[in-house]
Coordinates of C-alpha atoms and ligand atoms in Angstrom, one line a residue:
X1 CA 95.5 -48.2 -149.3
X2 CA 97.5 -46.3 -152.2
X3 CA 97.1 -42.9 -152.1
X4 CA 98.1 -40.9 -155.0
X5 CA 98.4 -37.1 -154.9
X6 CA 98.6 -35.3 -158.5
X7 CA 98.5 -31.8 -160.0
X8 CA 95.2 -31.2 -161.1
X9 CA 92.0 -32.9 -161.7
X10 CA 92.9 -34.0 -165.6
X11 CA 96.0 -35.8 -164.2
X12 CA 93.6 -37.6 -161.8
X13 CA 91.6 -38.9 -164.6
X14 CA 94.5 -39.5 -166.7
X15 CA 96.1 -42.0 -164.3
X16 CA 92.8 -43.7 -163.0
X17 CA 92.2 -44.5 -166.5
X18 CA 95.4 -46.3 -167.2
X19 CA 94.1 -48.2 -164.0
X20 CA 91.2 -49.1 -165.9
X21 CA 93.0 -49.6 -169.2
X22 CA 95.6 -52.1 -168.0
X23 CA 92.5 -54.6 -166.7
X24 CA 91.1 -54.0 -170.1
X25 CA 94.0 -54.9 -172.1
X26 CA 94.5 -58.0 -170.1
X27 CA 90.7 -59.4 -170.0
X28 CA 88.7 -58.2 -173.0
X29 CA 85.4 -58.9 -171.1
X30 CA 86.1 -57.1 -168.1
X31 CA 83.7 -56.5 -165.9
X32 CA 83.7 -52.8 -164.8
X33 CA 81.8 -50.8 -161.9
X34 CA 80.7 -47.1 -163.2
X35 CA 80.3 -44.2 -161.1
X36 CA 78.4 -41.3 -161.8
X37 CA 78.5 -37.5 -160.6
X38 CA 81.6 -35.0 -162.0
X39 CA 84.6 -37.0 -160.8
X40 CA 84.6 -39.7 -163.0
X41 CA 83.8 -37.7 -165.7
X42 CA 87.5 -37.5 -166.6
X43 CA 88.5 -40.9 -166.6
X44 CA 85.6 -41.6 -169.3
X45 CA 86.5 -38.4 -171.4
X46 CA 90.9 -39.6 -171.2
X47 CA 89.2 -44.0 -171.9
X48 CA 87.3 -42.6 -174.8
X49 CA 90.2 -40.7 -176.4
X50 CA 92.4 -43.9 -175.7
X51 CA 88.9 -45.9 -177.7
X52 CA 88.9 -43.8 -180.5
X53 CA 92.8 -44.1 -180.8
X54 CA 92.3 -47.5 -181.4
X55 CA 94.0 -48.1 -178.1
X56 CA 91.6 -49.9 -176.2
X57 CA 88.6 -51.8 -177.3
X58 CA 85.6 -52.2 -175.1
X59 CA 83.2 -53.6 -177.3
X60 CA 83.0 -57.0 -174.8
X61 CA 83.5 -54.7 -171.7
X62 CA 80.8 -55.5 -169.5
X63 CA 79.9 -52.8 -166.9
X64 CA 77.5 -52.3 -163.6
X65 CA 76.8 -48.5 -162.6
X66 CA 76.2 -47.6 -158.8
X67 CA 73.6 -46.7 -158.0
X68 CA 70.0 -44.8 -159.7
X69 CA 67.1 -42.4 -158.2
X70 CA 64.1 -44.2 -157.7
X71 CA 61.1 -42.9 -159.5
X72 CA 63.0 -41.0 -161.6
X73 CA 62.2 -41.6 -165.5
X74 CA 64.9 -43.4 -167.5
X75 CA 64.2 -40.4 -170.0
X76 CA 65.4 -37.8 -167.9
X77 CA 68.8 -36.1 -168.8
X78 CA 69.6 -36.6 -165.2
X79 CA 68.4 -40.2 -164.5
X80 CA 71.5 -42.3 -163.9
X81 CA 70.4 -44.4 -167.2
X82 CA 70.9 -42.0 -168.8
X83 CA 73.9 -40.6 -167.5
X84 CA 75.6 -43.8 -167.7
X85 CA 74.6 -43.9 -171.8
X86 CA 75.4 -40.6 -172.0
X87 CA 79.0 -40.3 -170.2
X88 CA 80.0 -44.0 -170.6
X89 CA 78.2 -46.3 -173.0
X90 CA 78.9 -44.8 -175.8
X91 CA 81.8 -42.4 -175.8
X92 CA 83.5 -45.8 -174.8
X93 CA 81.9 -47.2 -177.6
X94 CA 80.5 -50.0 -175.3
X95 CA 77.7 -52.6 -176.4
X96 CA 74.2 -51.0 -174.0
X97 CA 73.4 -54.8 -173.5
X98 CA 76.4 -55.2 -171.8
X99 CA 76.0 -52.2 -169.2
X100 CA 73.9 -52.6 -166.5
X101 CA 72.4 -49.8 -163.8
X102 CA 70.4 -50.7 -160.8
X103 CA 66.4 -50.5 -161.2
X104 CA 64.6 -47.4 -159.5
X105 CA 61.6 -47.7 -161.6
X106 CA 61.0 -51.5 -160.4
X107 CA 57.8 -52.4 -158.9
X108 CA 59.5 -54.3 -156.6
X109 CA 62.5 -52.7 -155.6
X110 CA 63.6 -55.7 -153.4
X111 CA 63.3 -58.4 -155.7
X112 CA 65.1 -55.8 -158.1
X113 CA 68.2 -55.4 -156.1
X114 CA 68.4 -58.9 -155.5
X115 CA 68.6 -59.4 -159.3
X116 CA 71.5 -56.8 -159.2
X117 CA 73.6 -58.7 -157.2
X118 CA 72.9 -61.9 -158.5
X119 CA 73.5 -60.5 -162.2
X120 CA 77.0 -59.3 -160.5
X121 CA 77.4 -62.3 -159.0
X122 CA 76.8 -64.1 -162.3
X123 CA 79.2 -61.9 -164.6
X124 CA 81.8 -63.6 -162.2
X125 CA 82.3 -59.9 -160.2
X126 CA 83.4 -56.5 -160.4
X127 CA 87.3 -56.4 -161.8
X128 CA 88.0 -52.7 -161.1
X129 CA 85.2 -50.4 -159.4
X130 CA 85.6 -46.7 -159.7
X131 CA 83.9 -44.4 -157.2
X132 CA 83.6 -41.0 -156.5
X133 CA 83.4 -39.9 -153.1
X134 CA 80.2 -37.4 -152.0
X135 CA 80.8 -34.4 -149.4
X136 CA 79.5 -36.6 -146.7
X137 CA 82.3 -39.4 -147.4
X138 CA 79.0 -41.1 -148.9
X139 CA 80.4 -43.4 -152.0
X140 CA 77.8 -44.7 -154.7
X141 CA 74.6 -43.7 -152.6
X142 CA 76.0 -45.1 -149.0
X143 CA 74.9 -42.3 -147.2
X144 CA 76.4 -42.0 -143.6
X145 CA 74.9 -44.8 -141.1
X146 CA 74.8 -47.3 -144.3
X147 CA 75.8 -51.0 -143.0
X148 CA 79.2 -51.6 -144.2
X149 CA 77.8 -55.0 -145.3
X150 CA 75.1 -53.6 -147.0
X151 CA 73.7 -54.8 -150.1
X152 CA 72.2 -53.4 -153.2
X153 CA 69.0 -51.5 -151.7
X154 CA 66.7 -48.8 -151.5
X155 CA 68.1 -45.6 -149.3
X156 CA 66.6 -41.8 -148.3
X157 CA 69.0 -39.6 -149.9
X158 CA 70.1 -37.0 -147.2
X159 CA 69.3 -33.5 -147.7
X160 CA 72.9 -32.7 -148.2
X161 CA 73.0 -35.2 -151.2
X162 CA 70.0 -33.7 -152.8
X163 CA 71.0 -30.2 -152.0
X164 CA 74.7 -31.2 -153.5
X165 CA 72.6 -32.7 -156.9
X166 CA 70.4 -29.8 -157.1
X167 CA 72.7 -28.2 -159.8
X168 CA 71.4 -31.3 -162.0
X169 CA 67.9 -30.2 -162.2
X170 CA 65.9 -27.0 -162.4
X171 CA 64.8 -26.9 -158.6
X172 CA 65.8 -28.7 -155.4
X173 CA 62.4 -30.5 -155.2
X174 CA 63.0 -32.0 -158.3
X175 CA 65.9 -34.1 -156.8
X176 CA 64.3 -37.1 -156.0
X177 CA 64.2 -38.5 -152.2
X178 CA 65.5 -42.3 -152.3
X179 CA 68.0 -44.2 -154.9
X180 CA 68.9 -47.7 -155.0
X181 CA 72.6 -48.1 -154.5
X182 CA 75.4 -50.9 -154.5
X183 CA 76.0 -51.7 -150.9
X184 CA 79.4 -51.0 -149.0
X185 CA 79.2 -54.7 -148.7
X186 CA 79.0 -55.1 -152.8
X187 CA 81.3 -52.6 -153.2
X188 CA 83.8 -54.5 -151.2
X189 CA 83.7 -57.2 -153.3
X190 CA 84.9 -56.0 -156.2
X191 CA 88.5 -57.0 -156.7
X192 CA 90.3 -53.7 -157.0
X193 CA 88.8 -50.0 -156.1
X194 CA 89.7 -47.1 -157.6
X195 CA 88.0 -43.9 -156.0
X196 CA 88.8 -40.2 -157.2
X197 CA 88.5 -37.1 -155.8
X198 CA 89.1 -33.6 -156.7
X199 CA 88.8 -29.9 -155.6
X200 CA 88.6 -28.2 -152.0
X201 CA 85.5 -29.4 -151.4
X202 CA 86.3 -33.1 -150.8
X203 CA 89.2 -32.3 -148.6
X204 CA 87.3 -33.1 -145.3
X205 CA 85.9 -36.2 -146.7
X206 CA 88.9 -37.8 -148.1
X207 CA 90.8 -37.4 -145.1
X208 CA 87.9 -38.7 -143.4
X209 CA 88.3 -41.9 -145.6
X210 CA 91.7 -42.4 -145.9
X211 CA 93.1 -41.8 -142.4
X212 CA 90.0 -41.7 -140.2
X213 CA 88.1 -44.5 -138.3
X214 CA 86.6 -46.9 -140.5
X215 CA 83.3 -46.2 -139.7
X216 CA 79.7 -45.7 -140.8
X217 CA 80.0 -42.5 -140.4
X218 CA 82.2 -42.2 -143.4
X219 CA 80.9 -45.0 -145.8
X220 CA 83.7 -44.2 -147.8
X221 CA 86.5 -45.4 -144.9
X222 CA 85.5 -49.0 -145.5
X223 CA 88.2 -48.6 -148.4
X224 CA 90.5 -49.5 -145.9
X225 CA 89.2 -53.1 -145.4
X226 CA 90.0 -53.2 -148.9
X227 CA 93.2 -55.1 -150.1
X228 CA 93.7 -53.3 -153.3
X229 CA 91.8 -50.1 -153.3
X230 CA 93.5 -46.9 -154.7
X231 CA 92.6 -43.2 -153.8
X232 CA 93.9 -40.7 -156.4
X233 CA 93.3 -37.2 -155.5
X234 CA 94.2 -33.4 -156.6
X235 CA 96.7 -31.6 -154.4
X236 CA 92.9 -29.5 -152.9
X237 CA 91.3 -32.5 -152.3
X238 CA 94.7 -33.8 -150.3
X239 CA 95.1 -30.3 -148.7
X240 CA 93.9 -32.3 -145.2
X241 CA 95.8 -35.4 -145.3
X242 CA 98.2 -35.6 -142.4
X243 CA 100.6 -38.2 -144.3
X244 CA 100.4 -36.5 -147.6
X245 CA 104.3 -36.1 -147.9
X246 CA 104.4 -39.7 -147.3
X247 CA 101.9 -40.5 -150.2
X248 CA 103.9 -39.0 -152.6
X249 CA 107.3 -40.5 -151.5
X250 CA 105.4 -43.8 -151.9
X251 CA 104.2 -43.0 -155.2
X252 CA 107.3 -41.3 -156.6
X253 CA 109.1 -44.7 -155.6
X254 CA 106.6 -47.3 -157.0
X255 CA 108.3 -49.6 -159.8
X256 CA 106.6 -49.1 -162.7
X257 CA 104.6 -45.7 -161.5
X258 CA 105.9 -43.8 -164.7
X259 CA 104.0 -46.0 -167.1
X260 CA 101.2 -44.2 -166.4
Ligands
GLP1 C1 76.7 -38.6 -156.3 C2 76.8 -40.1 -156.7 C3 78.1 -40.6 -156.3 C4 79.2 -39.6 -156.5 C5 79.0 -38.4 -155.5 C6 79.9 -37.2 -155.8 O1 75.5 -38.3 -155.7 N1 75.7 -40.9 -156.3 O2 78.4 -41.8 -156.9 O3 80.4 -40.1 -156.2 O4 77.6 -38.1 -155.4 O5 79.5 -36.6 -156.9 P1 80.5 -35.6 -157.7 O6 81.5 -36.4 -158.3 O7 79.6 -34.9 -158.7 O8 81.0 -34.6 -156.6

């Protein structure tokens, strides 16, 4: 894995986005994998400046979010729908058609995840994923125990998860119980990862991820069986990697690391 350590948290969004950017401005119809929750929410804010520039155009960007609540309206604020629409679609000035999010109001959640991996399959794949990484090392809705060939599904949020996502809504029982998520399996199979982390709070967990066992445990350690995946992290949310000093040499000495 790369592992990049930066200043603050708008540096971290600043340089995932050029991640992003340089796949856009090589394939016009990429297909990108959006996260949700407050990490990403950089990387769309420093993407949409670079839109409205005229920098980047991702009018034929074609994008799959994570993961969605189940049972939770499309028309609430805090439904991934929306959130997606909200942070993504259109500051990016992206086409909705285009932008996909997993079904949690489906009948039949089964045949509905199913139709989420074969409508990834069929856009030819994920070209860059991003991913945030939960308290529990949970990416996209993995929770700890998920399969690490696991497949788009239906999963019981933990009662950290909804405890951590109770600041989204007006009381904790409002959080709903289950989500339909991207497996670590589907997230593995996107061609390059790009996970982001900031603050004190993610400390544990990223060190989990990055220089832990891959395990379960940690959904988000399956990066590691991941050729090109990327971790880029505040100096807080480092503060518990043992090799940190060694991350930055590596970074200060890639060719080409000052582009960005
Ligand atoms: C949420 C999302 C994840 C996200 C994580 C961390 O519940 N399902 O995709 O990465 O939890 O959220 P945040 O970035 O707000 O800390």
């Amino acid at each position: 894995m790369e592992i990049v350590i930066l200043p603050d948290a708008s540096e971290v969004g600043r340089v995932a986005a050029s991640v992003v950017a340089d796949v856009v401005e090589r394939e016009p119809e990429a297909v990108i994998g959006f996260a949700t929750g407050s990490s990403p929410l950089a990387i769309y804010a420093e993407l949409a400046r670079r839109a409205d520039a005229g920098e980047l155009d991702f009018s034929r960007v074609r994008g799959f979010a994570l993961d969605e609540y189940v049972g939770l309206d499309y028309g609430h604020p805090e439904s991934y729908h929306a959130v997606i629409d909200r942070t993504v679609t259109k500051p990016l000035g992206m086409d909705p058609a285009l932008v996909a999010v997993p079904d949690g109001m489906a009948s039949d959640i089964t045949a509905a995840c199913a139709a989420y991996e074969a409508a990834i399959d069929a856009a030819g794949g994920i070209d860059v994923q991003l991913l945030g990484i939960g308290a529990n090392g949970h990416i996209g809705f993995n929770e700890p125990t998920s399969s690490l060939a696991s497949r788009t599904r239906i999963k019981t949020l933990t009662p950290k998860t909804r405890a951590d996502n109770a600041r989204f809504f007006d009381s904790p029982e409002q959080v709903p119980t289950h989500c339909v998520t991207q497996g670590l399996g589907t997230i593995l199979r996107a061609r390059r990862l790009v996970l982001v982390a900031q603050g004190a709070g993610k400390a544990d967990a990223v060190a989990a991820a990055v220089e832990g066992p891959v395990s379960a445990s940690c959904p988000a350690s399956v990066l590691q069986l991941h050729e090109f995946a990327t971790v880029v992290v505040d100096e807080a949310a480092a503060a518990r990697l043992t090799n940190a000093d060694y991350y930055r040499y590596v970074w200060q000495n890639k060719p080409g690391w000052k582009h960005y």
